[in-house]
Amino acid sequence: MLVTLIAALAGDRVIGESSGRIPWDHPRDRAHFRARTEGRWLLVGRRTYAEMEGWFGDRTPIILTRNEGFRPFSPAHRIANSVPTALDLARANGVPELIVCGGASVYEATLPFADRLVLTRLAMALQVAEPVQFPDFAECGEWCLRQVERWPAADGTSPARLEVHERKEK
Ligand SMILES: NC(=O)c1ccc[n+]([C@@H]2O[C@H](COP(=O)([O-])OP(=O)(O)OC[C@H]3O[C@@H](n4cnc5c(N)ncnc54)[C@H](OP(=O)(O)O)[C@@H]3O)[C@@H](O)[C@H]2O)c1
């Protein structure tokens, strides 16, 4: 099973605010995220799951939480109390690719298990009081940039670059 992390990053790898908000609206990235996750199994942290309430449709989220009393919005949504448990659950269901959708703590916890990073790099710098960041994956030298797609600015949104990184063969 492939493990893919998907995220949108502004300058300095900022992915949101600690209060739990993504401080931009980028329609092209939203469309890309919808298409890339359609019909798929996703892994999300409990906070990101709450932010995405009502959005999942035909996708199957596994919610990562240590709270044994946690109840998902839908009985079709699954729960795991650790990353290995989530990976086992997805494998047991024959999932070919598990897509990790954040937030920050879940990207951090799943990076060691990841095969692929699908990153939208938004050409914007943000001034947010308490930013949360995507992990500094490049520093370990284990990743290779395999694909780049440039998105020009449109309808008042910033230009962006879609990057696909794959883990280097050992
Ligand atoms: N730009 C993007 O692409 C993007 C995507 C998604 C999210 N975000 C942003 O990311 C921020 C949220 O990130 P966050 O780190 O605060 O929250 P989060 O990762 O969504 O959720 C954190 C919660 O997930 C559970 N969890 C995390 N790691 C776990 C582990 N290893 N085992 C078991 N449970 C685990 C814990 O839940 P319990 O407390 O219930 O135990 C933890 O409190 C927001 O600003 C959001 O907007 C950005």
PDB file of N, CA and C in Angstrom, residues 39-100:
ATOM      1  N   GLY A  39     -13.273   9.248  -3.777  1.00  0.00           N
ATOM      2  CA  GLY A  39     -13.459   7.802  -3.646  1.00  0.00           C
ATOM      3  C   GLY A  39     -12.367   7.099  -2.850  1.00  0.00           C
ATOM      4  N   ARG A  40     -11.463   7.862  -2.250  1.00  0.00           N
ATOM      5  CA  ARG A  40     -10.279   7.256  -1.617  1.00  0.00           C
ATOM      6  C   ARG A  40     -10.436   7.135  -0.109  1.00  0.00           C
ATOM      7  N   TRP A  41      -9.524   6.366   0.472  1.00  0.00           N
ATOM      8  CA  TRP A  41      -9.377   6.306   1.935  1.00  0.00           C
ATOM      9  C   TRP A  41      -8.367   7.376   2.336  1.00  0.00           C
ATOM     10  N   LEU A  42      -8.755   8.135   3.358  1.00  0.00           N
ATOM     11  CA  LEU A  42      -7.942   9.263   3.809  1.00  0.00           C
ATOM     12  C   LEU A  42      -7.572   9.063   5.273  1.00  0.00           C
ATOM     13  N   LEU A  43      -6.460   9.640   5.673  1.00  0.00           N
ATOM     14  CA  LEU A  43      -6.104   9.657   7.100  1.00  0.00           C
ATOM     15  C   LEU A  43      -6.063  11.112   7.545  1.00  0.00           C
ATOM     16  N   VAL A  44      -6.825  11.433   8.599  1.00  0.00           N
ATOM     17  CA  VAL A  44      -6.893  12.815   9.092  1.00  0.00           C
ATOM     18  C   VAL A  44      -6.796  12.839  10.616  1.00  0.00           C
ATOM     19  N   GLY A  45      -6.191  13.913  11.128  1.00  0.00           N
ATOM     20  CA  GLY A  45      -6.186  14.130  12.574  1.00  0.00           C
ATOM     21  C   GLY A  45      -7.567  14.560  13.037  1.00  0.00           C
ATOM     22  N   ARG A  46      -7.801  14.380  14.319  1.00  0.00           N
ATOM     23  CA  ARG A  46      -9.140  14.673  14.858  1.00  0.00           C
ATOM     24  C   ARG A  46      -9.516  16.147  14.661  1.00  0.00           C
ATOM     25  N   ARG A  47      -8.535  17.058  14.744  1.00  0.00           N
ATOM     26  CA  ARG A  47      -8.864  18.485  14.570  1.00  0.00           C
ATOM     27  C   ARG A  47      -9.196  18.797  13.109  1.00  0.00           C
ATOM     28  N   THR A  48      -8.426  18.277  12.197  1.00  0.00           N
ATOM     29  CA  THR A  48      -8.695  18.514  10.769  1.00  0.00           C
ATOM     30  C   THR A  48     -10.031  17.886  10.380  1.00  0.00           C
ATOM     31  N   TYR A  49     -10.331  16.715  10.912  1.00  0.00           N
ATOM     32  CA  TYR A  49     -11.620  16.059  10.644  1.00  0.00           C
ATOM     33  C   TYR A  49     -12.771  16.991  11.040  1.00  0.00           C
ATOM     34  N   ALA A  50     -12.639  17.625  12.217  1.00  0.00           N
ATOM     35  CA  ALA A  50     -13.711  18.531  12.677  1.00  0.00           C
ATOM     36  C   ALA A  50     -13.855  19.714  11.720  1.00  0.00           C
ATOM     37  N   GLU A  51     -12.721  20.224  11.215  1.00  0.00           N
ATOM     38  CA  GLU A  51     -12.774  21.353  10.262  1.00  0.00           C
ATOM     39  C   GLU A  51     -13.441  20.946   8.954  1.00  0.00           C
ATOM     40  N   MET A  52     -13.343  19.655   8.595  1.00  0.00           N
ATOM     41  CA  MET A  52     -13.843  19.194   7.294  1.00  0.00           C
ATOM     42  C   MET A  52     -15.235  18.572   7.379  1.00  0.00           C
ATOM     43  N   GLU A  53     -15.914  18.785   8.500  1.00  0.00           N
ATOM     44  CA  GLU A  53     -17.251  18.185   8.696  1.00  0.00           C
ATOM     45  C   GLU A  53     -18.152  18.446   7.487  1.00  0.00           C
ATOM     46  N   GLY A  54     -18.811  17.409   7.039  1.00  0.00           N
ATOM     47  CA  GLY A  54     -19.783  17.554   5.955  1.00  0.00           C
ATOM     48  C   GLY A  54     -19.169  17.493   4.573  1.00  0.00           C
ATOM     49  N   TRP A  55     -17.850  17.343   4.494  1.00  0.00           N
ATOM     50  CA  TRP A  55     -17.173  17.445   3.212  1.00  0.00           C
ATOM     51  C   TRP A  55     -16.890  16.074   2.570  1.00  0.00           C
ATOM     52  N   PHE A  56     -16.836  14.993   3.321  1.00  0.00           N
ATOM     53  CA  PHE A  56     -16.171  13.770   2.861  1.00  0.00           C
ATOM     54  C   PHE A  56     -16.874  13.032   1.712  1.00  0.00           C
ATOM     55  N   GLY A  57     -18.188  13.039   1.661  1.00  0.00           N
ATOM     56  CA  GLY A  57     -18.896  12.406   0.551  1.00  0.00           C
ATOM     57  C   GLY A  57     -18.515  10.945   0.387  1.00  0.00           C
ATOM     58  N   ASP A  58     -18.001  10.575  -0.800  1.00  0.00           N
ATOM     59  CA  ASP A  58     -17.675   9.166  -1.072  1.00  0.00           C
ATOM     60  C   ASP A  58     -16.280   8.771  -0.584  1.00  0.00           C
ATOM     61  N   ARG A  59     -15.636   9.640   0.144  1.00  0.00           N
ATOM     62  CA  ARG A  59     -14.306   9.312   0.672  1.00  0.00           C
ATOM     63  C   ARG A  59     -14.455   8.619   2.033  1.00  0.00           C
ATOM     64  N   THR A  60     -13.486   7.777   2.399  1.00  0.00           N
ATOM     65  CA  THR A  60     -13.541   7.099   3.700  1.00  0.00           C
ATOM     66  C   THR A  60     -12.415   7.616   4.580  1.00  0.00           C
ATOM     67  N   PRO A  61     -12.720   8.534   5.503  1.00  0.00           N
ATOM     68  CA  PRO A  61     -11.664   9.003   6.394  1.00  0.00           C
ATOM     69  C   PRO A  61     -11.409   8.029   7.541  1.00  0.00           C
ATOM     70  N   ILE A  62     -10.134   7.848   7.877  1.00  0.00           N
ATOM     71  CA  ILE A  62      -9.757   7.228   9.157  1.00  0.00           C
ATOM     72  C   ILE A  62      -9.324   8.401  10.033  1.00  0.00           C
ATOM     73  N   ILE A  63      -9.980   8.542  11.178  1.00  0.00           N
ATOM     74  CA  ILE A  63      -9.656   9.666  12.060  1.00  0.00           C
ATOM     75  C   ILE A  63      -8.681   9.178  13.120  1.00  0.00           C
ATOM     76  N   LEU A  64      -7.566   9.897  13.221  1.00  0.00           N
ATOM     77  CA  LEU A  64      -6.556   9.563  14.218  1.00  0.00           C
ATOM     78  C   LEU A  64      -6.893  10.308  15.502  1.00  0.00           C
ATOM     79  N   THR A  65      -7.100   9.571  16.583  1.00  0.00           N
ATOM     80  CA  THR A  65      -7.387  10.175  17.887  1.00  0.00           C
ATOM     81  C   THR A  65      -7.005   9.187  18.988  1.00  0.00           C
ATOM     82  N   ARG A  66      -6.559   9.730  20.103  1.00  0.00           N
ATOM     83  CA  ARG A  66      -6.273   8.878  21.271  1.00  0.00           C
ATOM     84  C   ARG A  66      -7.460   8.849  22.215  1.00  0.00           C
ATOM     85  N   ASN A  67      -8.501   9.595  21.873  1.00  0.00           N
ATOM     86  CA  ASN A  67      -9.689   9.707  22.717  1.00  0.00           C
ATOM     87  C   ASN A  67     -10.620   8.514  22.463  1.00  0.00           C
ATOM     88  N   GLU A  68     -10.701   7.629  23.432  1.00  0.00           N
ATOM     89  CA  GLU A  68     -11.496   6.402  23.239  1.00  0.00           C
ATOM     90  C   GLU A  68     -12.984   6.684  23.111  1.00  0.00           C
ATOM     91  N   GLY A  69     -13.422   7.845  23.609  1.00  0.00           N
ATOM     92  CA  GLY A  69     -14.848   8.183  23.542  1.00  0.00           C
ATOM     93  C   GLY A  69     -15.244   8.886  22.254  1.00  0.00           C
ATOM     94  N   PHE A  70     -14.274   9.089  21.355  1.00  0.00           N
ATOM     95  CA  PHE A  70     -14.564   9.863  20.134  1.00  0.00           C
ATOM     96  C   PHE A  70     -15.569   9.144  19.235  1.00  0.00           C
ATOM     97  N   ARG A  71     -16.539   9.900  18.714  1.00  0.00           N
ATOM     98  CA  ARG A  71     -17.519   9.346  17.770  1.00  0.00           C
ATOM     99  C   ARG A  71     -17.479  10.145  16.477  1.00  0.00           C
ATOM    100  N   PRO A  72     -17.319   9.489  15.328  1.00  0.00           N
ATOM    101  CA  PRO A  72     -17.274  10.225  14.054  1.00  0.00           C
ATOM    102  C   PRO A  72     -18.665  10.729  13.635  1.00  0.00           C
ATOM    103  N   PHE A  73     -18.700  11.618  12.634  1.00  0.00           N
ATOM    104  CA  PHE A  73     -19.965  12.174  12.149  1.00  0.00           C
ATOM    105  C   PHE A  73     -20.801  11.115  11.432  1.00  0.00           C
ATOM    106  N   SER A  74     -20.126  10.119  10.872  1.00  0.00           N
ATOM    107  CA  SER A  74     -20.844   9.096  10.112  1.00  0.00           C
ATOM    108  C   SER A  74     -20.349   7.719  10.543  1.00  0.00           C
ATOM    109  N   PRO A  75     -21.234   6.726  10.620  1.00  0.00           N
ATOM    110  CA  PRO A  75     -20.780   5.378  10.989  1.00  0.00           C
ATOM    111  C   PRO A  75     -19.858   4.773   9.929  1.00  0.00           C
ATOM    112  N   ALA A  76     -19.847   5.336   8.720  1.00  0.00           N
ATOM    113  CA  ALA A  76     -18.957   4.824   7.668  1.00  0.00           C
ATOM    114  C   ALA A  76     -17.518   5.314   7.859  1.00  0.00           C
ATOM    115  N   HIS A  77     -17.326   6.303   8.735  1.00  0.00           N
ATOM    116  CA  HIS A  77     -15.985   6.819   8.981  1.00  0.00           C
ATOM    117  C   HIS A  77     -15.303   5.962  10.033  1.00  0.00           C
ATOM    118  N   ARG A  78     -13.991   5.777   9.900  1.00  0.00           N
ATOM    119  CA  ARG A  78     -13.269   4.855  10.752  1.00  0.00           C
ATOM    120  C   ARG A  78     -12.371   5.607  11.732  1.00  0.00           C
ATOM    121  N   ILE A  79     -11.928   4.900  12.774  1.00  0.00           N
ATOM    122  CA  ILE A  79     -11.109   5.531  13.817  1.00  0.00           C
ATOM    123  C   ILE A  79      -9.861   4.684  14.049  1.00  0.00           C
ATOM    124  N   ALA A  80      -8.735   5.339  14.345  1.00  0.00           N
ATOM    125  CA  ALA A  80      -7.522   4.609  14.739  1.00  0.00           C
ATOM    126  C   ALA A  80      -6.817   5.410  15.826  1.00  0.00           C
ATOM    127  N   ASN A  81      -6.181   4.697  16.767  1.00  0.00           N
ATOM    128  CA  ASN A  81      -5.527   5.417  17.877  1.00  0.00           C
ATOM    129  C   ASN A  81      -4.020   5.548  17.690  1.00  0.00           C
ATOM    130  N   SER A  82      -3.509   5.089  16.542  1.00  0.00           N
ATOM    131  CA  SER A  82      -2.084   5.273  16.240  1.00  0.00           C
ATOM    132  C   SER A  82      -1.900   5.157  14.733  1.00  0.00           C
ATOM    133  N   VAL A  83      -0.752   5.634  14.271  1.00  0.00           N
ATOM    134  CA  VAL A  83      -0.506   5.550  12.820  1.00  0.00           C
ATOM    135  C   VAL A  83      -0.403   4.082  12.370  1.00  0.00           C
ATOM    136  N   PRO A  84       0.378   3.218  13.059  1.00  0.00           N
ATOM    137  CA  PRO A  84       0.430   1.815  12.616  1.00  0.00           C
ATOM    138  C   PRO A  84      -0.954   1.154  12.580  1.00  0.00           C
ATOM    139  N   THR A  85      -1.822   1.478  13.558  1.00  0.00           N
ATOM    140  CA  THR A  85      -3.178   0.900  13.566  1.00  0.00           C
ATOM    141  C   THR A  85      -3.963   1.371  12.337  1.00  0.00           C
ATOM    142  N   ALA A  86      -3.792   2.645  11.989  1.00  0.00           N
ATOM    143  CA  ALA A  86      -4.490   3.189  10.808  1.00  0.00           C
ATOM    144  C   ALA A  86      -3.988   2.501   9.532  1.00  0.00           C
ATOM    145  N   LEU A  87      -2.681   2.300   9.433  1.00  0.00           N
ATOM    146  CA  LEU A  87      -2.126   1.654   8.238  1.00  0.00           C
ATOM    147  C   LEU A  87      -2.621   0.209   8.146  1.00  0.00           C
ATOM    148  N   ASP A  88      -2.662  -0.477   9.288  1.00  0.00           N
ATOM    149  CA  ASP A  88      -3.156  -1.871   9.296  1.00  0.00           C
ATOM    150  C   ASP A  88      -4.615  -1.923   8.864  1.00  0.00           C
ATOM    151  N   LEU A  89      -5.420  -0.977   9.354  1.00  0.00           N
ATOM    152  CA  LEU A  89      -6.845  -0.944   9.006  1.00  0.00           C
ATOM    153  C   LEU A  89      -7.022  -0.749   7.497  1.00  0.00           C
ATOM    154  N   ALA A  90      -6.255   0.178   6.932  1.00  0.00           N
ATOM    155  CA  ALA A  90      -6.359   0.430   5.490  1.00  0.00           C
ATOM    156  C   ALA A  90      -5.910  -0.805   4.699  1.00  0.00           C
ATOM    157  N   ARG A  91      -4.789  -1.402   5.110  1.00  0.00           N
ATOM    158  CA  ARG A  91      -4.288  -2.605   4.407  1.00  0.00           C
ATOM    159  C   ARG A  91      -5.314  -3.730   4.489  1.00  0.00           C
ATOM    160  N   ALA A  92      -5.920  -3.907   5.665  1.00  0.00           N
ATOM    161  CA  ALA A  92      -6.903  -4.987   5.852  1.00  0.00           C
ATOM    162  C   ALA A  92      -8.116  -4.795   4.941  1.00  0.00           C
ATOM    163  N   ASN A  93      -8.349  -3.568   4.515  1.00  0.00           N
ATOM    164  CA  ASN A  93      -9.469  -3.285   3.614  1.00  0.00           C
ATOM    165  C   ASN A  93      -9.026  -3.218   2.150  1.00  0.00           C
ATOM    166  N   GLY A  94      -7.804  -3.648   1.886  1.00  0.00           N
ATOM    167  CA  GLY A  94      -7.320  -3.728   0.503  1.00  0.00           C
ATOM    168  C   GLY A  94      -7.107  -2.376  -0.152  1.00  0.00           C
ATOM    169  N   VAL A  95      -6.841  -1.356   0.660  1.00  0.00           N
ATOM    170  CA  VAL A  95      -6.664   0.005   0.117  1.00  0.00           C
ATOM    171  C   VAL A  95      -5.314   0.086  -0.614  1.00  0.00           C
ATOM    172  N   PRO A  96      -5.306   0.498  -1.893  1.00  0.00           N
ATOM    173  CA  PRO A  96      -4.031   0.566  -2.609  1.00  0.00           C
ATOM    174  C   PRO A  96      -3.184   1.786  -2.251  1.00  0.00           C
ATOM    175  N   GLU A  97      -3.868   2.893  -1.883  1.00  0.00           N
ATOM    176  CA  GLU A  97      -3.145   4.125  -1.548  1.00  0.00           C
ATOM    177  C   GLU A  97      -3.904   4.849  -0.442  1.00  0.00           C
ATOM    178  N   LEU A  98      -3.250   5.080   0.689  1.00  0.00           N
ATOM    179  CA  LEU A  98      -3.859   5.856   1.775  1.00  0.00           C
ATOM    180  C   LEU A  98      -3.345   7.287   1.655  1.00  0.00           C
ATOM    181  N   ILE A  99      -4.294   8.232   1.635  1.00  0.00           N
ATOM    182  CA  ILE A  99      -3.913   9.636   1.415  1.00  0.00           C
ATOM    183  C   ILE A  99      -4.029  10.396   2.737  1.00  0.00           C
ATOM    184  N   VAL A 100      -2.904  10.888   3.212  1.00  0.00           N
ATOM    185  CA  VAL A 100      -2.862  11.600   4.492  1.00  0.00           C
ATOM    186  C   VAL A 100      -3.145  13.081   4.233  1.00  0.00           C
TER     187      VAL A 100
END
